[in-house]
mmCIF file of C-alpha atoms in Angstrom:
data_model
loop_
_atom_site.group_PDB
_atom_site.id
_atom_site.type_symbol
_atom_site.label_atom_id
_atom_site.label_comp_id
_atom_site.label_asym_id
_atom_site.label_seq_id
_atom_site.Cartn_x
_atom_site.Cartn_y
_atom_site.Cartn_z
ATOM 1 C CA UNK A 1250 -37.854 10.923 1.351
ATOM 2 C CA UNK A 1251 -37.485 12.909 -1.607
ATOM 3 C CA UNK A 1252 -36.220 16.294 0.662
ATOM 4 C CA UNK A 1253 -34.011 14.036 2.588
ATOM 5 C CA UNK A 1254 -32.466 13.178 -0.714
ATOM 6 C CA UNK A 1255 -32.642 16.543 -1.647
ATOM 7 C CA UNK A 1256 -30.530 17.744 1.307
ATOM 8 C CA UNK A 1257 -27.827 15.008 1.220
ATOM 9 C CA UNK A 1258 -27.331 15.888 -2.668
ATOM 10 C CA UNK A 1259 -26.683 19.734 -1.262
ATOM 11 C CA UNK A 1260 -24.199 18.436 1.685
ATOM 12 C CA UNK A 1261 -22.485 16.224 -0.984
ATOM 13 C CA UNK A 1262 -21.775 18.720 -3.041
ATOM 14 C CA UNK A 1263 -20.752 21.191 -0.452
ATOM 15 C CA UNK A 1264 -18.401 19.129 1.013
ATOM 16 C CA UNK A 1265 -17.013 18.313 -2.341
ATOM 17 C CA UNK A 1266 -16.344 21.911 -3.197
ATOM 18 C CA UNK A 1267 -14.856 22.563 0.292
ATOM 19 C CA UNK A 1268 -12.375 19.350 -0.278
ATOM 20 C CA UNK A 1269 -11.552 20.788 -3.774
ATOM 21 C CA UNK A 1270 -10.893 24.573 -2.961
ATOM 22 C CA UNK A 1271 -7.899 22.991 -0.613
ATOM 23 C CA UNK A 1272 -5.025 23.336 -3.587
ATOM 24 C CA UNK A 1273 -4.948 24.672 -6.761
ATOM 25 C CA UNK A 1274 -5.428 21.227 -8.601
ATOM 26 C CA UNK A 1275 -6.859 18.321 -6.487
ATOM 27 C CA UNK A 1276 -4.181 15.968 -5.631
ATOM 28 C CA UNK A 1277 -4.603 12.208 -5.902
ATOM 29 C CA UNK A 1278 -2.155 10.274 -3.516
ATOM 30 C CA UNK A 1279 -0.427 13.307 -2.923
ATOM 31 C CA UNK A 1280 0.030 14.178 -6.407
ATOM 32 C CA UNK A 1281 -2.328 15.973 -8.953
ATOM 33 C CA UNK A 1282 0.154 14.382 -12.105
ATOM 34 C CA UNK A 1283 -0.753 10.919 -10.331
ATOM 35 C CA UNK A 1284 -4.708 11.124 -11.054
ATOM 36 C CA UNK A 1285 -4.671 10.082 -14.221
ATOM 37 C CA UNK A 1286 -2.019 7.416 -14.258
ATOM 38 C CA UNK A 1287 -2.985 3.330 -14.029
ATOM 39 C CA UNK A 1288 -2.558 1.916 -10.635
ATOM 40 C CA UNK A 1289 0.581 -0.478 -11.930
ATOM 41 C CA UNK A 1290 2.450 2.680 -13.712
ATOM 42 C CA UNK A 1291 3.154 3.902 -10.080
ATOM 43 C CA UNK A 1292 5.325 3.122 -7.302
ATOM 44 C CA UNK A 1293 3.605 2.806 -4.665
ATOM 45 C CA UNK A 1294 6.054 3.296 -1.257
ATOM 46 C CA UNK A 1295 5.285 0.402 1.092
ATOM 47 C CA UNK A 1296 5.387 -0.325 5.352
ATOM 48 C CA UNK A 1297 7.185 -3.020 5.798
ATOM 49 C CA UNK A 1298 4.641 -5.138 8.703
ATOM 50 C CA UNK A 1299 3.238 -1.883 8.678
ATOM 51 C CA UNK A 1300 1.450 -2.639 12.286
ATOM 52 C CA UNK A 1301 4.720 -3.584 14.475
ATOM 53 C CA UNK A 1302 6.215 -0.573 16.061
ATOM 54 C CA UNK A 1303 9.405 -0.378 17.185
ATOM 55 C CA UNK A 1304 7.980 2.121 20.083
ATOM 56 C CA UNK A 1305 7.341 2.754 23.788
ATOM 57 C CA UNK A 1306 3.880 0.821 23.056
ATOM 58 C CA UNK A 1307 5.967 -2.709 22.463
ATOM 59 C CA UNK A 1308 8.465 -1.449 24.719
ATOM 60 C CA UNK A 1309 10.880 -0.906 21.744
ATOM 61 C CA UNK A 1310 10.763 -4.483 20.482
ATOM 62 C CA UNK A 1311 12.898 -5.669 18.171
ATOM 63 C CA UNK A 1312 10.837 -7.019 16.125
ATOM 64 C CA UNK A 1313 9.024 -4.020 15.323
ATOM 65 C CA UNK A 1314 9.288 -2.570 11.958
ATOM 66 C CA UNK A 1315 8.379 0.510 12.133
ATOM 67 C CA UNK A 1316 8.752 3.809 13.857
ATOM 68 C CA UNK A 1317 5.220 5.241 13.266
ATOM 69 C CA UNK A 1318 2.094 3.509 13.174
ATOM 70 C CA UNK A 1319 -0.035 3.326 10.378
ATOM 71 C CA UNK A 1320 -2.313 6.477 10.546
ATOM 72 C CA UNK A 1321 1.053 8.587 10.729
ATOM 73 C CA UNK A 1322 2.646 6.184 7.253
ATOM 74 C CA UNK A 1323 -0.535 7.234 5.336
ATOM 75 C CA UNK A 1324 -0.170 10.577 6.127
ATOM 76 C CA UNK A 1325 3.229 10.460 5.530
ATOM 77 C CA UNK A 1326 2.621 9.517 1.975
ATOM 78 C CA UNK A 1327 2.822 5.344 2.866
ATOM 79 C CA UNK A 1328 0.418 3.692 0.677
ATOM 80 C CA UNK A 1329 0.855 0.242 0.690
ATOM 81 C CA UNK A 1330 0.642 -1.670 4.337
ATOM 82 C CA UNK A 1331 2.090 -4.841 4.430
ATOM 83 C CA UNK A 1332 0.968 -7.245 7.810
ATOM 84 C CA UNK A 1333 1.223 -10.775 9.363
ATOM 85 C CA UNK A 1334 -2.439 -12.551 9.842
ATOM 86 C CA UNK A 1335 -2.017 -15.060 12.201
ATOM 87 C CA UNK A 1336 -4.122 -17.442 14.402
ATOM 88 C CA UNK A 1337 -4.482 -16.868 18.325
ATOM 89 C CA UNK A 1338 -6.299 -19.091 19.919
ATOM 90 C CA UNK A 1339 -9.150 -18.553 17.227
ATOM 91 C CA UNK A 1340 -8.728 -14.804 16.758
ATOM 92 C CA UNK A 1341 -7.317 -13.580 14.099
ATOM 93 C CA UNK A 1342 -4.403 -11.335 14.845
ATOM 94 C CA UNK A 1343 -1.589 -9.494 13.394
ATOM 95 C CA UNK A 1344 1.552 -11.034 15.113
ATOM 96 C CA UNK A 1345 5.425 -10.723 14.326
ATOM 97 C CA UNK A 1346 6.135 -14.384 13.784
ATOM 98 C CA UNK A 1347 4.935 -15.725 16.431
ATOM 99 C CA UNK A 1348 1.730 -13.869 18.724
ATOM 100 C CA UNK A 1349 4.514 -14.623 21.518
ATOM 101 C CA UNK A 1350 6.891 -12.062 19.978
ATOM 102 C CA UNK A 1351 4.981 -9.254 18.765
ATOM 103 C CA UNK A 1352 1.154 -9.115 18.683
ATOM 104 C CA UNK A 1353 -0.381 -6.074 17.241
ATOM 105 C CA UNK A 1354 -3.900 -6.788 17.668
ATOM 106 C CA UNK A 1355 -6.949 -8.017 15.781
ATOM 107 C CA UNK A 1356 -6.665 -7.872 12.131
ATOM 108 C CA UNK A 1357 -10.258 -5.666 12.383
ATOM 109 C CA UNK A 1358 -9.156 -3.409 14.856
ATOM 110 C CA UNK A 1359 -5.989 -2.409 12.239
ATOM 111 C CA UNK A 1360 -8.645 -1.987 9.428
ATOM 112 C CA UNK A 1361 -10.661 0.364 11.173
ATOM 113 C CA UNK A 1362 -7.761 2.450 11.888
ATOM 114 C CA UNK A 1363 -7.357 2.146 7.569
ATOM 115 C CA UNK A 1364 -10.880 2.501 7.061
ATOM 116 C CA UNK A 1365 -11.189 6.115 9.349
ATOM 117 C CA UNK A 1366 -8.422 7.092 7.255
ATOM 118 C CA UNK A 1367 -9.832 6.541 3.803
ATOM 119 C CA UNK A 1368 -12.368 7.864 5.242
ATOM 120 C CA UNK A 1369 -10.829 11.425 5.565
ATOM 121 C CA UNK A 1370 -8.835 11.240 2.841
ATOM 122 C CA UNK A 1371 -11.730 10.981 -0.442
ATOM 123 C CA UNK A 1372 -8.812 11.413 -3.197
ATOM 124 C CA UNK A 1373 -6.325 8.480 -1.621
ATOM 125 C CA UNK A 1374 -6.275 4.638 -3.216
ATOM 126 C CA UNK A 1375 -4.560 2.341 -0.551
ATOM 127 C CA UNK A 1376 -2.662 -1.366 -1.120
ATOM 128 C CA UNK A 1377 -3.054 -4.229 1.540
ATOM 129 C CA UNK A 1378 -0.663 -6.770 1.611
ATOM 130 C CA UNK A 1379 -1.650 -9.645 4.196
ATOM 131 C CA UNK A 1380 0.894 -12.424 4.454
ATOM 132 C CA UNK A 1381 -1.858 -15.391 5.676
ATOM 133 C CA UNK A 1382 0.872 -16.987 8.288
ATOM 134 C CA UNK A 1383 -1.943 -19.728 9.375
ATOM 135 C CA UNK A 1384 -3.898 -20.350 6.173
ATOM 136 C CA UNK A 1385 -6.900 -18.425 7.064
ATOM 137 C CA UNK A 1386 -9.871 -19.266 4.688
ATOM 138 C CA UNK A 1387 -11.564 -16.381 2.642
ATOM 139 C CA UNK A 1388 -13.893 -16.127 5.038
ATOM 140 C CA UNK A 1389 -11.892 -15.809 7.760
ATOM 141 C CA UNK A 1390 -10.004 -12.596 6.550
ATOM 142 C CA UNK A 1391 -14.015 -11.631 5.445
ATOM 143 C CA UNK A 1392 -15.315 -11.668 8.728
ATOM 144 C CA UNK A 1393 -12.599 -9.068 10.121
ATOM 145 C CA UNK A 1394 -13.206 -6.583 7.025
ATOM 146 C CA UNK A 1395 -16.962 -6.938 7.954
ATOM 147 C CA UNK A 1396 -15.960 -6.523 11.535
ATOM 148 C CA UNK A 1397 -14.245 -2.998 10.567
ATOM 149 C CA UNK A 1398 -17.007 -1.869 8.010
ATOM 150 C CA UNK A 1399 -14.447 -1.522 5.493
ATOM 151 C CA UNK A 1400 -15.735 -3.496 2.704
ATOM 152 C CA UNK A 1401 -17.451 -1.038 0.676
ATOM 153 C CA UNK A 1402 -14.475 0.430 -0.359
ATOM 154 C CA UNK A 1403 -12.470 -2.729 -1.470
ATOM 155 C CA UNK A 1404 -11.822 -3.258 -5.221
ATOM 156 C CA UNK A 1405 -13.081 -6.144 -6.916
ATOM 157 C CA UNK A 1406 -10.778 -7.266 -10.312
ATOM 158 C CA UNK A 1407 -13.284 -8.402 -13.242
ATOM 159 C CA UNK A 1408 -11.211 -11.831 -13.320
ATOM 160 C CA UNK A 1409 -9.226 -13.325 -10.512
ATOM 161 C CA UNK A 1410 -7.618 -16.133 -12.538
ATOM 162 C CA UNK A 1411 -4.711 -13.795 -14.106
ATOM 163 C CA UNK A 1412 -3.302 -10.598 -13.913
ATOM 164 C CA UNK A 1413 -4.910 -7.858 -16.096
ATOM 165 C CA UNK A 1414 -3.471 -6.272 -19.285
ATOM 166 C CA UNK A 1415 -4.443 -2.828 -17.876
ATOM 167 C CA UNK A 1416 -5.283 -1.395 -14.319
ATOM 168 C CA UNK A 1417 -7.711 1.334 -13.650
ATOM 169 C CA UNK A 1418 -6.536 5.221 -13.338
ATOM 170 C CA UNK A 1419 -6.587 6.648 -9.523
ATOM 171 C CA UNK A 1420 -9.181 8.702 -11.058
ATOM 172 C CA UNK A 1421 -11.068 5.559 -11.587
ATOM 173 C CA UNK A 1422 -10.704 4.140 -8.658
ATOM 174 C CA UNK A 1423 -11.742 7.298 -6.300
ATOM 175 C CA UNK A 1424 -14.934 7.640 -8.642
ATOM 176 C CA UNK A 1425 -16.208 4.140 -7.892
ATOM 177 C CA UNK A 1426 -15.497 4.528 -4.641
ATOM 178 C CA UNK A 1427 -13.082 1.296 -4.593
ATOM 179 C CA UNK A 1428 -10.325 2.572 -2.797
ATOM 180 C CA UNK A 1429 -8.479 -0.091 -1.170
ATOM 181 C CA UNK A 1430 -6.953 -2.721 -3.136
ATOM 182 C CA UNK A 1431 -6.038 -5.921 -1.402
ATOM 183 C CA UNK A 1432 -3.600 -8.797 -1.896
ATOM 184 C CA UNK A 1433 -3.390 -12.057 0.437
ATOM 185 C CA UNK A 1434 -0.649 -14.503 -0.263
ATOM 186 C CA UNK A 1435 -2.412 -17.853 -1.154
ATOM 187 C CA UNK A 1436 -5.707 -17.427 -0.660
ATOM 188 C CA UNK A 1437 -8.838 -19.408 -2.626
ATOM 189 C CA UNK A 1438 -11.649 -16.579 -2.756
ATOM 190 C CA UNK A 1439 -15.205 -16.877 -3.070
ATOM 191 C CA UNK A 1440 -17.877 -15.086 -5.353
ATOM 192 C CA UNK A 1441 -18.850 -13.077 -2.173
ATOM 193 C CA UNK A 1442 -14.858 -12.303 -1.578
ATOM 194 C CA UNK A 1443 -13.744 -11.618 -4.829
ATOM 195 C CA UNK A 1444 -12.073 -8.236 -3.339
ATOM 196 C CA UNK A 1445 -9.688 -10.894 -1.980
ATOM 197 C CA UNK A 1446 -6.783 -10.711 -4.753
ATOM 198 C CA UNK A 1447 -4.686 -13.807 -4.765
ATOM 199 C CA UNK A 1448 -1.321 -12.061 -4.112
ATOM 200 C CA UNK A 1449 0.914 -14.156 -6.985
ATOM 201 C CA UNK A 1450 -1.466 -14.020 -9.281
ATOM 202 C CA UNK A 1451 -1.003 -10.202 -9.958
ATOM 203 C CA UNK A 1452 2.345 -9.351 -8.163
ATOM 204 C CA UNK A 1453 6.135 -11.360 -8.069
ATOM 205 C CA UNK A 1454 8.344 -10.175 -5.313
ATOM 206 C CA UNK A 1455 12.395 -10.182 -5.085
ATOM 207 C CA UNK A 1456 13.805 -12.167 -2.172
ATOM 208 C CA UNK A 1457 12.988 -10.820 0.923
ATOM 209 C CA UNK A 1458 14.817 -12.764 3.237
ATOM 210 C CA UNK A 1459 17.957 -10.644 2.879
ATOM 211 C CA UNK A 1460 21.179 -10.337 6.070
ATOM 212 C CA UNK A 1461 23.494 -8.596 3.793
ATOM 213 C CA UNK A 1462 23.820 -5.628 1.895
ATOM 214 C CA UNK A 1463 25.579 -7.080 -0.758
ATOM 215 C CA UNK A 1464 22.939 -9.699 -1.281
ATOM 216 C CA UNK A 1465 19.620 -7.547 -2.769
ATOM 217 C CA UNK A 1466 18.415 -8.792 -5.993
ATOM 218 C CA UNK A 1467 15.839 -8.255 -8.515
ATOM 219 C CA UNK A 1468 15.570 -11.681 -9.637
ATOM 220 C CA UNK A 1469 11.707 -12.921 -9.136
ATOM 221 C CA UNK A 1470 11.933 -15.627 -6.400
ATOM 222 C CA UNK A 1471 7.932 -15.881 -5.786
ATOM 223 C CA UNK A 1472 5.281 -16.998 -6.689
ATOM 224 C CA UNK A 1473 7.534 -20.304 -7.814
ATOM 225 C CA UNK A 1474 5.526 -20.318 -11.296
ATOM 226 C CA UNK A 1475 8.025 -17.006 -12.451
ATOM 227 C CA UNK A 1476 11.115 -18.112 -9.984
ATOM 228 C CA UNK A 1477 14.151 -16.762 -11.208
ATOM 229 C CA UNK A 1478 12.400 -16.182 -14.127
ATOM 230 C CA UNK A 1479 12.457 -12.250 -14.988
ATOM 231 C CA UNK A 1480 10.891 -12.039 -18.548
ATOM 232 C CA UNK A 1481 8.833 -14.422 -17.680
ATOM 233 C CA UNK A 1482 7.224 -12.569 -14.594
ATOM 234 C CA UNK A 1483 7.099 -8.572 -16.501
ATOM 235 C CA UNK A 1484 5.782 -11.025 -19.365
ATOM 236 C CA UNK A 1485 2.673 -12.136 -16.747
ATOM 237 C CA UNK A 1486 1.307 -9.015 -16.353
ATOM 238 C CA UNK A 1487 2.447 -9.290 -12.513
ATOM 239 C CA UNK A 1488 3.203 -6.189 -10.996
ATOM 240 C CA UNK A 1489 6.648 -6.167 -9.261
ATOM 241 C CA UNK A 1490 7.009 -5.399 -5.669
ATOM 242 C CA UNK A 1491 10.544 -5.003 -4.667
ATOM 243 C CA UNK A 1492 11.325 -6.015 -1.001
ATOM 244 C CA UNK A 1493 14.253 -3.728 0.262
ATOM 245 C CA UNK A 1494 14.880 -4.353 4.104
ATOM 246 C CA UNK A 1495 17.564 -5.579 5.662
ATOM 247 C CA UNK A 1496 17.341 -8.757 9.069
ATOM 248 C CA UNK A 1497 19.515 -10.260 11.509
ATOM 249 C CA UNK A 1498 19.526 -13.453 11.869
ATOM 250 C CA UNK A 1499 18.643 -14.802 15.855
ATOM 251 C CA UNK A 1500 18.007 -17.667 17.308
ATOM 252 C CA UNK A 1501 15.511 -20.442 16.652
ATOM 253 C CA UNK A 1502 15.379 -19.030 12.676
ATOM 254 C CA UNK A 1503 14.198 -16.397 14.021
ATOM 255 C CA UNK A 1504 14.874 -13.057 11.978
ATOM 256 C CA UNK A 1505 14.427 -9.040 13.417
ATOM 257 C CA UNK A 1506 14.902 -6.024 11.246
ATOM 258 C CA UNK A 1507 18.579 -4.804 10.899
ATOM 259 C CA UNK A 1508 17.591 -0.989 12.349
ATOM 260 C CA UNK A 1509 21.889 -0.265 12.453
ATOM 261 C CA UNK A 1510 22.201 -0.218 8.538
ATOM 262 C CA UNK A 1511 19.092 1.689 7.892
ATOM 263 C CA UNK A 1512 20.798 4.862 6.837
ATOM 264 C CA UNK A 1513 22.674 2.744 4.374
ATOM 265 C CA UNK A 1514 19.359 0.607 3.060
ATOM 266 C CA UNK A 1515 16.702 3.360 2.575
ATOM 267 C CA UNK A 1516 19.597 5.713 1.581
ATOM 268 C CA UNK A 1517 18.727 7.331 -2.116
ATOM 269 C CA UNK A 1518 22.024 6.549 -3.320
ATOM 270 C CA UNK A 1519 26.185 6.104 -1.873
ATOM 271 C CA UNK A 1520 27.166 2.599 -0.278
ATOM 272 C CA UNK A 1521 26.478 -0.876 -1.289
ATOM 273 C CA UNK A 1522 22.648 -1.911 -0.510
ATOM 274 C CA UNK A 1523 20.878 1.144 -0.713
ATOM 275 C CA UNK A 1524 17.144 1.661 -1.872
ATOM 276 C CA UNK A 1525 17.569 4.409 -4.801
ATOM 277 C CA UNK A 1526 20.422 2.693 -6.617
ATOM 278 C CA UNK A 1527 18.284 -1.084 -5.906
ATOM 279 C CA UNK A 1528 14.813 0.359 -7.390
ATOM 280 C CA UNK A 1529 16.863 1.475 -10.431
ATOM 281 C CA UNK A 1530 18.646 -1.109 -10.979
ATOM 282 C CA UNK A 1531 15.042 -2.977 -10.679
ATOM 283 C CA UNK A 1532 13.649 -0.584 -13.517
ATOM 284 C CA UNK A 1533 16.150 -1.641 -15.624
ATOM 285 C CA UNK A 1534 15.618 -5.125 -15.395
ATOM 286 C CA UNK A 1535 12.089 -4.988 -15.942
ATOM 287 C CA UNK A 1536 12.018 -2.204 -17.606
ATOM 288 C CA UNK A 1537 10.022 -0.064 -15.467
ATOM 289 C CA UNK A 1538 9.673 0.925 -12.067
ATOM 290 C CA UNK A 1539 8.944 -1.384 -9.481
ATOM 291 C CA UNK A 1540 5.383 -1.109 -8.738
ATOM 292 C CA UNK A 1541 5.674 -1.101 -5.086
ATOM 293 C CA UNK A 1542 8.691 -0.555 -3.034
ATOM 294 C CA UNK A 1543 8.705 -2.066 0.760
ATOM 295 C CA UNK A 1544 10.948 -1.082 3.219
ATOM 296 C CA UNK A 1545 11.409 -0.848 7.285
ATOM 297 C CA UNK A 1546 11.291 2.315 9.130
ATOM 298 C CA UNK A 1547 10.273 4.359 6.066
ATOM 299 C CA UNK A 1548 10.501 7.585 7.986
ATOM 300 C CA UNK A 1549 14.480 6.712 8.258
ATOM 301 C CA UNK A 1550 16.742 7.692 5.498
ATOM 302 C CA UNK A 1551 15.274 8.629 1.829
ATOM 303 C CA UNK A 1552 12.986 5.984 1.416
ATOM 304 C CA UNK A 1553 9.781 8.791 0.862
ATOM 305 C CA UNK A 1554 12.011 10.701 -1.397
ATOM 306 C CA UNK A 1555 13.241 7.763 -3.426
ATOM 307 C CA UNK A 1556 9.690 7.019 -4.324
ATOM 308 C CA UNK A 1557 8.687 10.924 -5.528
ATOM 309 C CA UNK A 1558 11.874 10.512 -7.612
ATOM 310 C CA UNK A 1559 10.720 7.065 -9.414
ATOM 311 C CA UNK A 1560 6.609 9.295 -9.836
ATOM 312 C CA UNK A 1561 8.548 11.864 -11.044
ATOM 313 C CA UNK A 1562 6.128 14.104 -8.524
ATOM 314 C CA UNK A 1563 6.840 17.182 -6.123
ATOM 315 C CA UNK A 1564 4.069 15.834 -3.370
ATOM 316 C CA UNK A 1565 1.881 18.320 -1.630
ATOM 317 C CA UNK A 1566 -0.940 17.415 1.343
ATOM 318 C CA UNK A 1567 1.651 15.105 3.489
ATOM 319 C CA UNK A 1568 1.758 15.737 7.257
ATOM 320 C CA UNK A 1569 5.331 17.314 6.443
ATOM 321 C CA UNK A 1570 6.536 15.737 9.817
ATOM 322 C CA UNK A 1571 9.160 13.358 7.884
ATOM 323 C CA UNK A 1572 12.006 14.911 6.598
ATOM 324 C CA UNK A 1573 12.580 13.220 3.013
ATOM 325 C CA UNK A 1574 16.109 13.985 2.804
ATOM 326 C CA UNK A 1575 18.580 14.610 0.866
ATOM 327 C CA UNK A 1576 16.695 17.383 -0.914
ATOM 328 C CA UNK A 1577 17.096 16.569 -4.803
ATOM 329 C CA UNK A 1578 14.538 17.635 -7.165
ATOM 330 C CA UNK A 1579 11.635 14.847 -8.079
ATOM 331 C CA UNK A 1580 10.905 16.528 -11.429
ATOM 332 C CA UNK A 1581 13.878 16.050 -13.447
ATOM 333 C CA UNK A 1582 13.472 11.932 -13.660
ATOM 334 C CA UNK A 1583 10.594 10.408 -13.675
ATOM 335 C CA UNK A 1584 10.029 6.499 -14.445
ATOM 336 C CA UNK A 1585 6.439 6.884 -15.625
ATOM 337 C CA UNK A 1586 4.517 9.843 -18.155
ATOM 338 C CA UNK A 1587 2.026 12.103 -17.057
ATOM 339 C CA UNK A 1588 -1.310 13.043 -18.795
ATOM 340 C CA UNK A 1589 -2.347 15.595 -16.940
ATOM 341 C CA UNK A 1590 -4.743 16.081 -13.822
ATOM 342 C CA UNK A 1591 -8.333 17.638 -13.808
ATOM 343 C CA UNK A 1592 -8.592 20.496 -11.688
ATOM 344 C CA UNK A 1593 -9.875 20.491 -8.058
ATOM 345 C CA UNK A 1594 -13.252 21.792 -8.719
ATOM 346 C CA UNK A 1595 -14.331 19.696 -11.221
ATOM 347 C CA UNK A 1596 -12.813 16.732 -10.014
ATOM 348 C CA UNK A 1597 -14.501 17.128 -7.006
ATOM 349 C CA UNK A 1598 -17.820 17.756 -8.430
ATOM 350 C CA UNK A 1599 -17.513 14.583 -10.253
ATOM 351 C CA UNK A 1600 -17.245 13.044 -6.783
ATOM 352 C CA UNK A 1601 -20.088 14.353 -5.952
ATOM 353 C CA UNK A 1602 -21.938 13.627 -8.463
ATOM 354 C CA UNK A 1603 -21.156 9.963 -8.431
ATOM 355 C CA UNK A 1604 -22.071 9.549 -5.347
ATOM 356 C CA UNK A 1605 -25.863 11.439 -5.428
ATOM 357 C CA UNK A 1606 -26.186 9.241 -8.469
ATOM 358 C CA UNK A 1607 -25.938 6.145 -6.473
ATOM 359 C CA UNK A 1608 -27.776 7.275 -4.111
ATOM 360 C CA UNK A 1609 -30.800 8.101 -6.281
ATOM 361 C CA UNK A 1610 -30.490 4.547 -7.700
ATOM 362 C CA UNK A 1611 -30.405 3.303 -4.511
ATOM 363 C CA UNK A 1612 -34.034 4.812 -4.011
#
């Protein structure tokens, strides 16, 4: 037992020192400035229904979201996925809607696609955002993250009553090993599903149900507690998430993402309605950056740029396969301070380290 523990200590920290050599200083969500920063002083670039492509898979459907599916938004630099949870016929599914206009697939299925992800990617913390269309249960939405073996790396807040006066460091939450961080609108967790975060209880959103371009607005509209309330929501400790995507409106109520003006909504700056001059004008009203930004077909327009601009970062470990245009440079603004980074060795040998220690106490 004790050579077996011996040898996995060895591979542990051989792997770690392989990860680390990768880059001069060891980058966390693309980023070595971004290590040491709290979760909430971040903006975190979102997928918009991450899961529903607008693709040969759906046969270009329009109510797909998305050009790329999820794998290809995290490497891209995505790191918050946003999805529908809905009921068919006793499965939980993520559906567009309605399972009749766009069904993606079992919730579990799309979590083990996240999970072999975090997998290969040891210095990455990634948001979930499940909109609970049929009022699944905590242990509903339990039952699929067992299902996909993704539990161990879900963060658990100390209190789920309010949001926190402080959020941990990426550092902090790569070294425990707590790597995704999950949000379901209006859900009632249990002891056992704490990870569960009860979305408006940390975050407030903008209106999301948006047909114009003239109509985007940082005025909180949920949860109702903070509606139209602004001081009131920074003053909560929530964490705002700006919605910026544009619908038309079909029949039946029935809305589908507005893919003709996307040039002018993720746009960094020029016309009426586009993302850069919204997420400032967000900052200012709170005063700071949005926390998370959430748009549609984030590989359209400047939507990846816009974010490095707000983290004041030049990225480095993307897939590259994006272009972020227009080029501008990321370092001259930046909505949030930097304390530094710890270099790739050592970083990664903590890693290491805190893993063979829980191992050993494991034993």
């Amino acid at each position: 037992m004790l050579y077996t523990l011996v040898l996995l200590c060895v591979v542990l920290l051989t792997q770690a020192l392989a990860l680390a050599s990768r880059n001069p200083s060891q980058a966390c969500n693309n980023s070595p400035d971004l290590c040491t920063r709290s979760y909430s002083n971040i903006t975190h670039l979102g997928a918009h229904d991450s899961p529903f492509l607008r693709d040969a898979s759906t046969n270009y459907s329009l109510g797909g979201n998305q050009d790329l599916n999820t794998t290809a938004q995290l490497d891209e630099g995505v790191r918050l996925l946003s999805a529908q949870v809905h009921n068919n016929h006793g499965a939980w599914h993520l559906c567009h809607s309605s399972c009749s206009l766009l069904d993606a697939g079992r919730l579990s299925s799309w979590l083990a696609e996240i999970k072999g992800w975090l997998d290969r990617n040891p210095y990455d913390v990634v948001t979930l955002l499940l909109v609970n269309s049929d009022n699944a249960v905590a242990s509903d939405i339990d039952g699929e993250f067992e299902a996909a073996s993704i539990k161990p790396y879900a963060f658990t807040m100390a209190s789920n009553v309010a949001a926190p006066s402080s959020w941990p460091t990426l550092n902090e939450l790569i070294l425990s090993r707590k790597r995704l961080v999950t949000f379901v609108a209006d859900i009632v967790a249990t002891d056992s599903t704490s990870y569960l975060l009860n979305e408006f209880t940390f975050v407030f959103e903008n209106p999301y149900s948006v047909t114009s371009l003239s109509n985007f607005s940082c005025t909180p509209e949920r949860p109702l507690l903070v509606q139209g309330q602004t001081s009131t929501a920074v003053q909560s400790g929530r964490l705002p998430l700006v919605n910026h995507f544009l619908d038309i409106q079909e029949s039946f109520g029935v809305q589908v993402p507005d893919l003709g003006n996307i040039s002018i909504t993720n746009a960094l700056s020029g016309l009426v309605g586009n993302l850069g001059d919204a997420a400032a004008q967000c900052m200012a009203v709170y005063g700071k950056a949005p926390t998370f930004l959430l748009v549609d077909f984030f590989d359209q327009g400047s939507a990846i740029s816009t974010v490095d601009k707000l983290n004041g970062i030049t990225p480095v470990g993307r897939a590259g396969t994006v272009n972020p245009s227009p080029p501008e440079s990321t370092q001259a603004v930046s909505a949030f301070s930097s304390t530094g980074s710890l270099s790739s060795r050592f970083f990664g040998l903590i890693v290491a380290a805190s893993a063979i220690s829980n191992i050993f106490a494991a034993a």
